[in-house]
PDB file of C-alpha atoms in Angstrom:
ATOM      1  CA  UNK A   1     155.782 122.077 -64.674  1.00 61.00           C
ATOM      2  CA  UNK A   2     159.157 120.615 -63.796  1.00 56.00           C
ATOM      3  CA  UNK A   3     160.298 120.885 -67.434  1.00 55.00           C
ATOM      4  CA  UNK A   4     159.185 124.528 -67.551  1.00 56.00           C
ATOM      5  CA  UNK A   5     161.256 125.379 -64.478  1.00 56.00           C
ATOM      6  CA  UNK A   6     164.315 123.677 -65.958  1.00 55.00           C
ATOM      7  CA  UNK A   7     163.803 125.506 -69.265  1.00 51.00           C
ATOM      8  CA  UNK A   8     163.416 128.823 -67.415  1.00 51.00           C
ATOM      9  CA  UNK A   9     166.642 128.246 -65.454  1.00 48.00           C
ATOM     10  CA  UNK A  10     168.533 127.328 -68.631  1.00 51.00           C
ATOM     11  CA  UNK A  11     167.328 130.527 -70.298  1.00 51.00           C
ATOM     12  CA  UNK A  12     168.521 132.619 -67.354  1.00 56.00           C
ATOM     13  CA  UNK A  13     171.938 130.926 -67.365  1.00 56.00           C
ATOM     14  CA  UNK A  14     172.268 131.408 -71.137  1.00 52.00           C
ATOM     15  CA  UNK A  15     171.279 135.061 -70.921  1.00 52.00           C
ATOM     16  CA  UNK A  16     173.786 135.731 -68.133  1.00 52.00           C
ATOM     17  CA  UNK A  17     176.664 134.102 -70.026  1.00 47.00           C
ATOM     18  CA  UNK A  18     175.801 135.963 -73.256  1.00 47.00           C
ATOM     19  CA  UNK A  19     175.562 139.318 -71.464  1.00 46.00           C
ATOM     20  CA  UNK A  20     178.912 138.660 -69.722  1.00 49.00           C
ATOM     21  CA  UNK A  21     180.537 137.959 -73.107  1.00 57.00           C
ATOM     22  CA  UNK A  22     179.055 141.132 -74.587  1.00 64.00           C
ATOM     23  CA  UNK A  23     180.205 143.393 -71.771  1.00 74.00           C
ATOM     24  CA  UNK A  24     181.566 146.625 -73.179  1.00 90.00           C
ATOM     25  CA  UNK A  25     184.932 147.789 -71.898  1.00 92.00           C
ATOM     26  CA  UNK A  26     186.606 151.186 -71.992  1.00 94.00           C
ATOM     27  CA  UNK A  27     190.225 151.977 -71.260  1.00 95.00           C
ATOM     28  CA  UNK A  28     191.008 153.473 -67.877  1.00 94.00           C
ATOM     29  CA  UNK A  29     193.951 155.611 -66.901  1.00 94.00           C
ATOM     30  CA  UNK A  30     196.780 154.146 -64.906  1.00 96.00           C
ATOM     31  CA  UNK A  31     200.072 155.379 -63.556  1.00 96.00           C
ATOM     32  CA  UNK A  32     203.252 153.322 -63.405  1.00 97.00           C
ATOM     33  CA  UNK A  33     204.563 153.487 -59.822  1.00 96.00           C
ATOM     34  CA  UNK A  34     207.562 151.171 -60.166  1.00 96.00           C
ATOM     35  CA  UNK A  35     209.091 148.512 -62.369  1.00 95.00           C
ATOM     36  CA  UNK A  36     212.278 146.539 -62.362  1.00 94.00           C
ATOM     37  CA  UNK A  37     213.924 143.130 -62.500  1.00 92.00           C
ATOM     38  CA  UNK A  38     214.444 142.586 -58.771  1.00 91.00           C
ATOM     39  CA  UNK A  39     211.058 141.173 -57.768  1.00 92.00           C
ATOM     40  CA  UNK A  40     211.199 139.624 -54.290  1.00 91.00           C
ATOM     41  CA  UNK A  41     208.154 137.424 -55.059  1.00 87.00           C
ATOM     42  CA  UNK A  42     208.307 134.647 -57.699  1.00 83.00           C
ATOM     43  CA  UNK A  43     204.900 134.782 -59.467  1.00 86.00           C
ATOM     44  CA  UNK A  44     201.923 136.739 -58.242  1.00 87.00           C
ATOM     45  CA  UNK A  45     199.259 139.141 -59.453  1.00 87.00           C
ATOM     46  CA  UNK A  46     197.814 141.169 -56.595  1.00 86.00           C
ATOM     47  CA  UNK A  47     195.454 144.089 -56.078  1.00 88.00           C
ATOM     48  CA  UNK A  48     196.150 146.213 -53.004  1.00 87.00           C
ATOM     49  CA  UNK A  49     193.709 148.643 -51.418  1.00 86.00           C
ATOM     50  CA  UNK A  50     196.204 149.676 -48.749  1.00 84.00           C
ATOM     51  CA  UNK A  51     199.846 149.313 -47.783  1.00 82.00           C
ATOM     52  CA  UNK A  52     199.409 146.257 -45.560  1.00 82.00           C
ATOM     53  CA  UNK A  53     200.045 143.642 -48.262  1.00 79.00           C
ATOM     54  CA  UNK A  54     203.270 145.378 -49.169  1.00 84.00           C
ATOM     55  CA  UNK A  55     204.220 145.785 -45.517  1.00 83.00           C
ATOM     56  CA  UNK A  56     203.610 142.114 -44.718  1.00 84.00           C
ATOM     57  CA  UNK A  57     204.791 140.397 -47.911  1.00 85.00           C
ATOM     58  CA  UNK A  58     207.514 142.544 -49.413  1.00 90.00           C
ATOM     59  CA  UNK A  59     210.928 143.110 -47.838  1.00 93.00           C
ATOM     60  CA  UNK A  60     211.361 146.432 -46.075  1.00 93.00           C
ATOM     61  CA  UNK A  61     214.202 147.407 -48.420  1.00 94.00           C
ATOM     62  CA  UNK A  62     211.984 146.822 -51.480  1.00 94.00           C
ATOM     63  CA  UNK A  63     209.146 148.917 -49.994  1.00 92.00           C
ATOM     64  CA  UNK A  64     211.542 151.737 -49.208  1.00 93.00           C
ATOM     65  CA  UNK A  65     213.336 151.593 -52.559  1.00 94.00           C
ATOM     66  CA  UNK A  66     210.050 151.970 -54.472  1.00 94.00           C
ATOM     67  CA  UNK A  67     208.270 154.158 -51.855  1.00 93.00           C
ATOM     68  CA  UNK A  68     205.400 151.686 -51.390  1.00 92.00           C
ATOM     69  CA  UNK A  69     204.617 152.867 -47.859  1.00 87.00           C
ATOM     70  CA  UNK A  70     203.321 156.253 -49.045  1.00 90.00           C
ATOM     71  CA  UNK A  71     199.672 156.523 -47.934  1.00 89.00           C
ATOM     72  CA  UNK A  72     198.962 158.862 -50.873  1.00 92.00           C
ATOM     73  CA  UNK A  73     199.297 155.885 -53.218  1.00 92.00           C
ATOM     74  CA  UNK A  74     196.047 154.523 -51.821  1.00 91.00           C
ATOM     75  CA  UNK A  75     193.948 157.707 -51.622  1.00 91.00           C
ATOM     76  CA  UNK A  76     191.035 156.958 -53.989  1.00 93.00           C
ATOM     77  CA  UNK A  77     193.430 154.620 -55.779  1.00 94.00           C
ATOM     78  CA  UNK A  78     194.689 151.075 -55.473  1.00 94.00           C
ATOM     79  CA  UNK A  79     197.800 149.326 -56.658  1.00 94.00           C
ATOM     80  CA  UNK A  80     197.972 146.493 -59.132  1.00 93.00           C
ATOM     81  CA  UNK A  81     201.187 144.569 -58.665  1.00 94.00           C
ATOM     82  CA  UNK A  82     202.454 141.938 -61.082  1.00 93.00           C
ATOM     83  CA  UNK A  83     205.486 139.866 -60.124  1.00 93.00           C
ATOM     84  CA  UNK A  84     207.144 137.253 -62.309  1.00 90.00           C
ATOM     85  CA  UNK A  85     210.223 135.080 -62.165  1.00 88.00           C
ATOM     86  CA  UNK A  86     211.919 133.837 -65.335  1.00 84.00           C
ATOM     87  CA  UNK A  87     212.092 130.230 -64.117  1.00 80.00           C
ATOM     88  CA  UNK A  88     212.478 128.931 -67.676  1.00 80.00           C
ATOM     89  CA  UNK A  89     215.546 131.114 -68.285  1.00 79.00           C
ATOM     90  CA  UNK A  90     214.302 132.465 -71.625  1.00 83.00           C
ATOM     91  CA  UNK A  91     215.379 136.049 -70.964  1.00 85.00           C
ATOM     92  CA  UNK A  92     212.061 137.522 -69.826  1.00 87.00           C
ATOM     93  CA  UNK A  93     213.001 140.827 -68.234  1.00 88.00           C
ATOM     94  CA  UNK A  94     210.056 143.186 -68.640  1.00 93.00           C
ATOM     95  CA  UNK A  95     206.313 143.288 -68.078  1.00 94.00           C
ATOM     96  CA  UNK A  96     204.639 145.360 -70.765  1.00 95.00           C
ATOM     97  CA  UNK A  97     201.101 146.638 -70.161  1.00 96.00           C
ATOM     98  CA  UNK A  98     198.968 146.227 -73.272  1.00 95.00           C
ATOM     99  CA  UNK A  99     195.882 147.903 -71.812  1.00 95.00           C
ATOM    100  CA  UNK A 100     193.668 148.215 -68.776  1.00 96.00           C
ATOM    101  CA  UNK A 101     189.950 148.208 -69.493  1.00 96.00           C
ATOM    102  CA  UNK A 102     186.928 148.537 -67.252  1.00 95.00           C
ATOM    103  CA  UNK A 103     183.508 147.066 -67.855  1.00 95.00           C
ATOM    104  CA  UNK A 104     180.322 147.096 -65.864  1.00 93.00           C
ATOM    105  CA  UNK A 105     181.363 144.121 -63.731  1.00 92.00           C
ATOM    106  CA  UNK A 106     185.110 143.742 -64.095  1.00 92.00           C
ATOM    107  CA  UNK A 107     188.469 145.269 -64.921  1.00 94.00           C
ATOM    108  CA  UNK A 108     190.793 143.563 -67.417  1.00 93.00           C
ATOM    109  CA  UNK A 109     194.534 144.007 -67.155  1.00 94.00           C
ATOM    110  CA  UNK A 110     196.275 142.746 -70.250  1.00 94.00           C
ATOM    111  CA  UNK A 111     200.051 142.413 -70.236  1.00 94.00           C
ATOM    112  CA  UNK A 112     202.899 140.619 -71.953  1.00 93.00           C
ATOM    113  CA  UNK A 113     206.133 139.189 -70.608  1.00 91.00           C
ATOM    114  CA  UNK A 114     208.900 140.204 -72.983  1.00 90.00           C
ATOM    115  CA  UNK A 115     212.626 139.924 -73.527  1.00 88.00           C
ATOM    116  CA  UNK A 116     213.515 143.612 -73.848  1.00 88.00           C
ATOM    117  CA  UNK A 117     217.281 143.241 -73.370  1.00 87.00           C
ATOM    118  CA  UNK A 118     219.108 140.319 -75.013  1.00 86.00           C
ATOM    119  CA  UNK A 119     222.315 141.185 -73.128  1.00 85.00           C
ATOM    120  CA  UNK A 120     220.961 139.806 -69.836  1.00 83.00           C
ATOM    121  CA  UNK A 121     219.502 136.532 -71.192  1.00 81.00           C
ATOM    122  CA  UNK A 122     221.956 134.450 -69.177  1.00 83.00           C
ATOM    123  CA  UNK A 123     220.804 135.977 -65.859  1.00 83.00           C
ATOM    124  CA  UNK A 124     217.949 134.749 -63.647  1.00 84.00           C
ATOM    125  CA  UNK A 125     215.724 137.836 -63.575  1.00 88.00           C
ATOM    126  CA  UNK A 126     212.448 138.589 -61.838  1.00 91.00           C
ATOM    127  CA  UNK A 127     210.587 141.397 -63.593  1.00 94.00           C
ATOM    128  CA  UNK A 128     207.781 143.246 -61.855  1.00 95.00           C
ATOM    129  CA  UNK A 129     205.513 146.225 -62.422  1.00 96.00           C
ATOM    130  CA  UNK A 130     203.377 148.188 -59.977  1.00 96.00           C
ATOM    131  CA  UNK A 131     200.540 150.321 -61.321  1.00 96.00           C
ATOM    132  CA  UNK A 132     198.073 152.690 -59.716  1.00 96.00           C
ATOM    133  CA  UNK A 133     194.451 152.647 -60.913  1.00 96.00           C
ATOM    134  CA  UNK A 134     191.193 154.074 -59.530  1.00 95.00           C
ATOM    135  CA  UNK A 135     189.906 152.164 -56.502  1.00 93.00           C
ATOM    136  CA  UNK A 136     187.246 149.597 -57.381  1.00 92.00           C
ATOM    137  CA  UNK A 137     185.624 146.514 -55.860  1.00 90.00           C
ATOM    138  CA  UNK A 138     185.054 144.961 -59.304  1.00 92.00           C
ATOM    139  CA  UNK A 139     186.576 141.616 -60.209  1.00 91.00           C
ATOM    140  CA  UNK A 140     190.023 141.956 -61.716  1.00 91.00           C
ATOM    141  CA  UNK A 141     190.888 139.706 -64.641  1.00 91.00           C
ATOM    142  CA  UNK A 142     194.527 139.300 -65.668  1.00 91.00           C
ATOM    143  CA  UNK A 143     195.341 138.379 -69.264  1.00 90.00           C
ATOM    144  CA  UNK A 144     199.001 137.471 -69.800  1.00 87.00           C
ATOM    145  CA  UNK A 145     200.369 137.020 -73.318  1.00 85.00           C
ATOM    146  CA  UNK A 146     196.797 136.645 -74.581  1.00 78.00           C
ATOM    147  CA  UNK A 147     195.905 133.890 -72.077  1.00 70.00           C
ATOM    148  CA  UNK A 148     193.155 134.592 -69.578  1.00 70.00           C
ATOM    149  CA  UNK A 149     194.480 133.882 -66.075  1.00 65.00           C
ATOM    150  CA  UNK A 150     190.972 134.087 -64.611  1.00 61.00           C
ATOM    151  CA  UNK A 151     189.328 136.144 -61.885  1.00 56.00           C
ATOM    152  CA  UNK A 152     191.364 137.359 -58.960  1.00 51.00           C
ATOM    153  CA  UNK A 153     188.735 138.119 -56.337  1.00 44.00           C
ATOM    154  CA  UNK A 154     190.839 136.434 -53.676  1.00 43.00           C
ATOM    155  CA  UNK A 155     193.795 138.746 -54.219  1.00 49.00           C
ATOM    156  CA  UNK A 156     192.083 141.822 -52.793  1.00 44.00           C
ATOM    157  CA  UNK A 157     193.620 143.077 -49.620  1.00 44.00           C
ATOM    158  CA  UNK A 158     191.187 145.100 -47.477  1.00 41.00           C
TER     159      UNK A 158
END
C-alpha cells in the first residue's frame, strides 16, 4: 500500500511538470510607457498594479518626468518595469522587448539588454523600460538574453 501511494504521488508530480512544460502561450499586446538610460534603480524587474510602488521607490522627479502618477495607467492595466545598471561597463544602453506571451498559468516577458549606441560606451548608463499590459494575477516570468530569471510572484504590488 505504501509503495502504491508513493507511485501515485510520483505520477501526479510528473504529470504536473509535463503539463507545465507543454503550456501553450500566445502573444499579448503591450504599450511602451517610457524608456531611457536614467534609471534611478540599479537592477529590478517589478510588476505594479497601482502607483504606490512608483510613489515609494522612484524619485519624484522621475515619476513626474515619465508621468507615472497617472491613475489611468492602472485602469484594467498594470505596469511592468525593468531597470538595469551597466555595472560591467560593456555599453548596455537599451532594453529590447522580444515578446510578451501569456499562458494558462503565467506570463512570460522576454527581453534583451543591448548596446544600441556605441558612442556612449564609455559612460555608466542605467537603461530602463516601462510597459503597460492587461492586469493579471498570473505569475510573471522574466527571460533576459535567453536566460530564465524565474518567477516573480513577490514583485507584485497590491
